[in-house]
Coordinates of C-alpha atoms and ligand atoms in Angstrom, one line a residue:
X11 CA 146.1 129.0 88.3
X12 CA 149.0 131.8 87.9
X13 CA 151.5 130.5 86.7
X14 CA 153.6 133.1 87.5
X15 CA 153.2 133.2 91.5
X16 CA 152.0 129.1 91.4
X17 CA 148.8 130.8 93.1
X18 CA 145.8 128.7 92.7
X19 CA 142.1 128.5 93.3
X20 CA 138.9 126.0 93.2
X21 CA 135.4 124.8 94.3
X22 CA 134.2 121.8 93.6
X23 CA 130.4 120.0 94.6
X24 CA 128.7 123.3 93.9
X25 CA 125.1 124.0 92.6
X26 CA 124.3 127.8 93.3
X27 CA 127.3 129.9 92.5
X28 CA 126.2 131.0 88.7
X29 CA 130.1 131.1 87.7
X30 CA 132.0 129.0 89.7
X31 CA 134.9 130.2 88.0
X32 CA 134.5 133.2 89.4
X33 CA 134.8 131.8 92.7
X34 CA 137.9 129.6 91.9
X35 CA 139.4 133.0 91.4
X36 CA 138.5 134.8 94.7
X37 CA 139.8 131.4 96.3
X38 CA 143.1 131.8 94.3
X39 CA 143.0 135.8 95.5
X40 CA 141.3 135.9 99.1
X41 CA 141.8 133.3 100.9
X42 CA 145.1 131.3 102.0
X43 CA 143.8 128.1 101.1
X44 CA 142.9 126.1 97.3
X45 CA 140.3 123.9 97.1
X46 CA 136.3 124.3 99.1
X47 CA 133.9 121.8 98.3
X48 CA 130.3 122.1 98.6
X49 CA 128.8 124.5 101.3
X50 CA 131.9 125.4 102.4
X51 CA 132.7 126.7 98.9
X52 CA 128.7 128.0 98.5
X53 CA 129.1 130.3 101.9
X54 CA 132.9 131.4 100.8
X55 CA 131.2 132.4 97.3
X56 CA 128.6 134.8 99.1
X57 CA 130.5 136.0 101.1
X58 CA 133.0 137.4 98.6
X59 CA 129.9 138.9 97.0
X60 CA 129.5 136.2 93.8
X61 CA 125.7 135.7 92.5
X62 CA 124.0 133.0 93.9
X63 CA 121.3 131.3 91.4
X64 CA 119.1 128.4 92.3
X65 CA 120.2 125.0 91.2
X66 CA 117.5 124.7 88.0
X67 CA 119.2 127.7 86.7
X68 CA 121.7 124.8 85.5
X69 CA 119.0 122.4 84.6
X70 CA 118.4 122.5 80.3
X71 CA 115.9 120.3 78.1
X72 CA 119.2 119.3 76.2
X73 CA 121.0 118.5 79.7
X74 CA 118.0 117.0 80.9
X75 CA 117.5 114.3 77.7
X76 CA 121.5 113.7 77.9
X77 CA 120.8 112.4 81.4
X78 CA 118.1 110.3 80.3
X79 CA 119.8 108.3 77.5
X80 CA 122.5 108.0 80.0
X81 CA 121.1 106.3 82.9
X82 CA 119.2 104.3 80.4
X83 CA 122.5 102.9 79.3
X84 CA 123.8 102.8 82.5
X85 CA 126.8 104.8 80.9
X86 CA 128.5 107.5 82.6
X87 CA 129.5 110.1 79.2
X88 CA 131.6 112.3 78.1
X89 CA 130.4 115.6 76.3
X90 CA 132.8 114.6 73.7
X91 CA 131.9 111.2 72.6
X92 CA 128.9 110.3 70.3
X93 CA 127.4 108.2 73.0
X94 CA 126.8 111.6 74.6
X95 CA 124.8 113.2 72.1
X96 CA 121.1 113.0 70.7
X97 CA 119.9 110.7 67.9
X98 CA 121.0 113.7 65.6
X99 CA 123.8 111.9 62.8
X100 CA 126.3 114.6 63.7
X101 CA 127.9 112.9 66.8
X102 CA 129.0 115.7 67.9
X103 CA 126.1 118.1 67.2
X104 CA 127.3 121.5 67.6
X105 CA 124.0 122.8 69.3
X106 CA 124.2 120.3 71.9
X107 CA 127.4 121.2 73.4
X108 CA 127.4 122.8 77.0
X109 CA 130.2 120.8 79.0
X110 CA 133.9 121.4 79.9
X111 CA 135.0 125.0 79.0
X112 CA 138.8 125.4 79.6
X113 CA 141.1 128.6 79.0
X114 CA 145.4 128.6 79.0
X115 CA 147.0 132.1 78.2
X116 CA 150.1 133.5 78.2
X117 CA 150.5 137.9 78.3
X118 CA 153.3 140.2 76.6
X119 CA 155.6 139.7 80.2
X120 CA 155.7 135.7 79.7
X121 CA 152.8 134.9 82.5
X122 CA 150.8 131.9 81.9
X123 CA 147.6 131.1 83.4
X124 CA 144.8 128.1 83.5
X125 CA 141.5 127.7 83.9
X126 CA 139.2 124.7 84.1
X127 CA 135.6 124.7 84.6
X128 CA 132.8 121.8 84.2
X129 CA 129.7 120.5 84.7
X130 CA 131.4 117.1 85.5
X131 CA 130.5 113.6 83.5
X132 CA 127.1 112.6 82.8
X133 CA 125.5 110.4 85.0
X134 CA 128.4 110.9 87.7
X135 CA 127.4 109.2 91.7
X136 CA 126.6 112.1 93.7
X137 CA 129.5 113.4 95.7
X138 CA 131.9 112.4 92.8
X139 CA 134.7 115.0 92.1
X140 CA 136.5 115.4 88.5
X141 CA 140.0 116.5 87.4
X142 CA 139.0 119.8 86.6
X143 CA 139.3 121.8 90.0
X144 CA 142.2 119.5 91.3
X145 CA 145.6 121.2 90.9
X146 CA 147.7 119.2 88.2
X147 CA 145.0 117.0 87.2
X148 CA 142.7 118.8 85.1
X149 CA 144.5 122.3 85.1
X150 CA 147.8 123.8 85.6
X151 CA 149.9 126.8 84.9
X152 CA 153.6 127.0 85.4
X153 CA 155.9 130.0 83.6
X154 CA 158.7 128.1 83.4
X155 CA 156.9 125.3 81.5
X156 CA 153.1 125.7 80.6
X157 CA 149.6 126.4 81.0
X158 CA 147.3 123.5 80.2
X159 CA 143.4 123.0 80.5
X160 CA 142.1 119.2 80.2
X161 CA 139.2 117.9 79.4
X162 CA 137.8 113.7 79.8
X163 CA 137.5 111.3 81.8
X164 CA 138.3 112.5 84.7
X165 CA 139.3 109.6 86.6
X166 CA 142.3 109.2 84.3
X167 CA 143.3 112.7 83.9
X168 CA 143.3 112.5 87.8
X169 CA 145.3 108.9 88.2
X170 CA 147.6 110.4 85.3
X171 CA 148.7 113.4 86.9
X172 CA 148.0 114.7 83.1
X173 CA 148.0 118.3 83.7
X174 CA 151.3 118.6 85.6
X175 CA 152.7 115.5 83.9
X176 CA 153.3 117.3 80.8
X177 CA 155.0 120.4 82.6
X178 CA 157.1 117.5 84.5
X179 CA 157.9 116.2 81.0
X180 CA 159.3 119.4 79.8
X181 CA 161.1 120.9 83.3
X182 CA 162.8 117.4 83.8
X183 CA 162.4 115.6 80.8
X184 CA 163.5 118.3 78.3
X185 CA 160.5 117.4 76.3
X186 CA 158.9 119.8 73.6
X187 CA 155.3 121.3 74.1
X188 CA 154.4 118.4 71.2
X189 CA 156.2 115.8 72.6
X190 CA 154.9 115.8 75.9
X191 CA 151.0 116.6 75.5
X192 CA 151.4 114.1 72.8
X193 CA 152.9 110.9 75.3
X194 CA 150.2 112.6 78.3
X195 CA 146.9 112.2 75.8
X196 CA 147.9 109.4 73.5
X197 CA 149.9 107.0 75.5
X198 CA 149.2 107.3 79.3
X199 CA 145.6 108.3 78.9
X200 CA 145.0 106.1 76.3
X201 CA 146.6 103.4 78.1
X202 CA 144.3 103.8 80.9
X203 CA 141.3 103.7 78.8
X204 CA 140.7 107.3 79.1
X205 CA 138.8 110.2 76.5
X206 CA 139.7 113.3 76.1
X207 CA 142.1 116.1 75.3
X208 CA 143.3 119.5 76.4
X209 CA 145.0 122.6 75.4
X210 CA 147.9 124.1 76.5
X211 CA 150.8 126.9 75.5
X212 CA 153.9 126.7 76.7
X213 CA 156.2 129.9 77.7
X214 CA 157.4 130.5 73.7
X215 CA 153.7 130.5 72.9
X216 CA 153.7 127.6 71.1
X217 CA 149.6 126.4 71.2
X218 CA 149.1 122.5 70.8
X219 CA 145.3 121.0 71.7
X220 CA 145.4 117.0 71.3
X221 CA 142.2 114.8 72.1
X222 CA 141.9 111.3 71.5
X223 CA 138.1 111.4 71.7
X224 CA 135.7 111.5 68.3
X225 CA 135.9 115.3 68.9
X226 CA 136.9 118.4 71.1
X227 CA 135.5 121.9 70.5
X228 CA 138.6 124.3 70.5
X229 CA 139.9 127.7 69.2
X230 CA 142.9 129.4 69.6
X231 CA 144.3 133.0 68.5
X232 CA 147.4 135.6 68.7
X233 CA 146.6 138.7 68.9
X234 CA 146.1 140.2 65.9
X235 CA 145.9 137.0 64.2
X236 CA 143.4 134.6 62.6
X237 CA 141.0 133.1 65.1
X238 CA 141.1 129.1 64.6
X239 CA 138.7 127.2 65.5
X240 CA 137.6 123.5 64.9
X241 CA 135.8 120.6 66.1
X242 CA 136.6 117.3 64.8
X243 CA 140.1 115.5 64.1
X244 CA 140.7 116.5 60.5
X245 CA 139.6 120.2 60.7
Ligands
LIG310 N1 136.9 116.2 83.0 C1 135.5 116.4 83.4 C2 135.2 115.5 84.5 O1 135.7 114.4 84.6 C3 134.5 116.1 82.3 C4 134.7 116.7 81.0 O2 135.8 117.3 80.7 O3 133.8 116.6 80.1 O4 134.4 115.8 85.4

């Protein structure tokens, strides 16, 4: 999303465009609507030239065994909770990590942009579609207020409005960055049972990336600064 123009793009039920991303953004640029799903979004991907893989080229041993342990417990999981990982005593084992990637930005003339892009939950129904490619769920960018990427349950994130709740909070609301990620991931997703986090920067480039799940992998930089990174709650 352009935050900027309010332009937006996104596919959603795909299994051969090798960077759907990438496709999100010829939607956003090429074509007058937002949202394809399935082969709707597959033919629109071709046609604006993007690489088509078959669907194993997704398929890992990791991803594979994740699915396993999850449809043996019935569970559907998050990337970020423990339930999610191998039998390996870091919950949150670094070299199993291949879920939600998310990117917020904001240049030298004060545009911000998202960008949201995911494998979905673990042991999801078939035809079951996130937060992440649904404007103001899972992503949103807005110059006047913010650019935020989330990343959980999606259900919640979608029933919450999260993404464009904390822009609401801070056009209307007169809310800080802090304040209003903060009420979006630890009271209204919490209070509808949902995990997760997200990162966003606001106009000022302030950077603020709350979770309320045992982890979230996240970095963040200026340029010319430090790059931070960290995984868990306390680092
Ligand atoms: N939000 C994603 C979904 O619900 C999953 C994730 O972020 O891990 O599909």
């Amino acid at each position: 999303m352009d935050g900027r123009t309010l332009d937006v793009g996104a596919v959603a039920g795909v299994s051969h465009i090798r960077n759907p991303i990438l496709a999100a953004r010829k939607v956003m640029e090429n074509s007058p609507h937002v949202l394809f799903i399935g082969a709707g979004a597959e033919a629109f991907a071709a046609e604006q030239g993007l690489e088509r893989v078959a669907a194993d080229y997704f398929s890992t041993p990791e991803r594979w065994e994740q699915l396993q342990r999850a449809l043996s417990s019935q569970q559907m999981v998050l990337d970020h909770d423990g339930a999610a990982q191998s039998h390996s005593d870091d919950p949150l084992d670094p070299d199993r990590k291949f879920g939600t990637v998310g990117a917020v930005a904001l240049d030298l003339q004060g545009n911000l942009a998202a960008a949201t892009s995911t494998g979905g939950m673990t042991n999801k129904q078939v035809g079951r579609v996130g937060d992440s490619p649904l404007v103001g769920a899972g992503c949103y960018a807005n110059n006047a207020t913010v650019a935020v990427s989330c990343t959980g349950t999606g259900e919640v994130f979608i029933r919450t409005l999260a993404a464009y709740d904390v822009s609401a909070q801070m056009e209307y609301g007169g809310r800080s960055l802090q304040q209003a990620t903060a009420n979006v991931i630890h009271d209204k997703v919490q209070e509808l049972e949902g995990s997760g986090g997200l990162i966003a920067i606001d106009s000022h480039g302030n950077v603020v990336l709350p979770f309320n799940s045992e982890g979230m992998y996240r970095g963040f930089a200026y340029v010319g600064g430090e790059v931070e990174v960290a995984i868990y709650r306390d680092s």
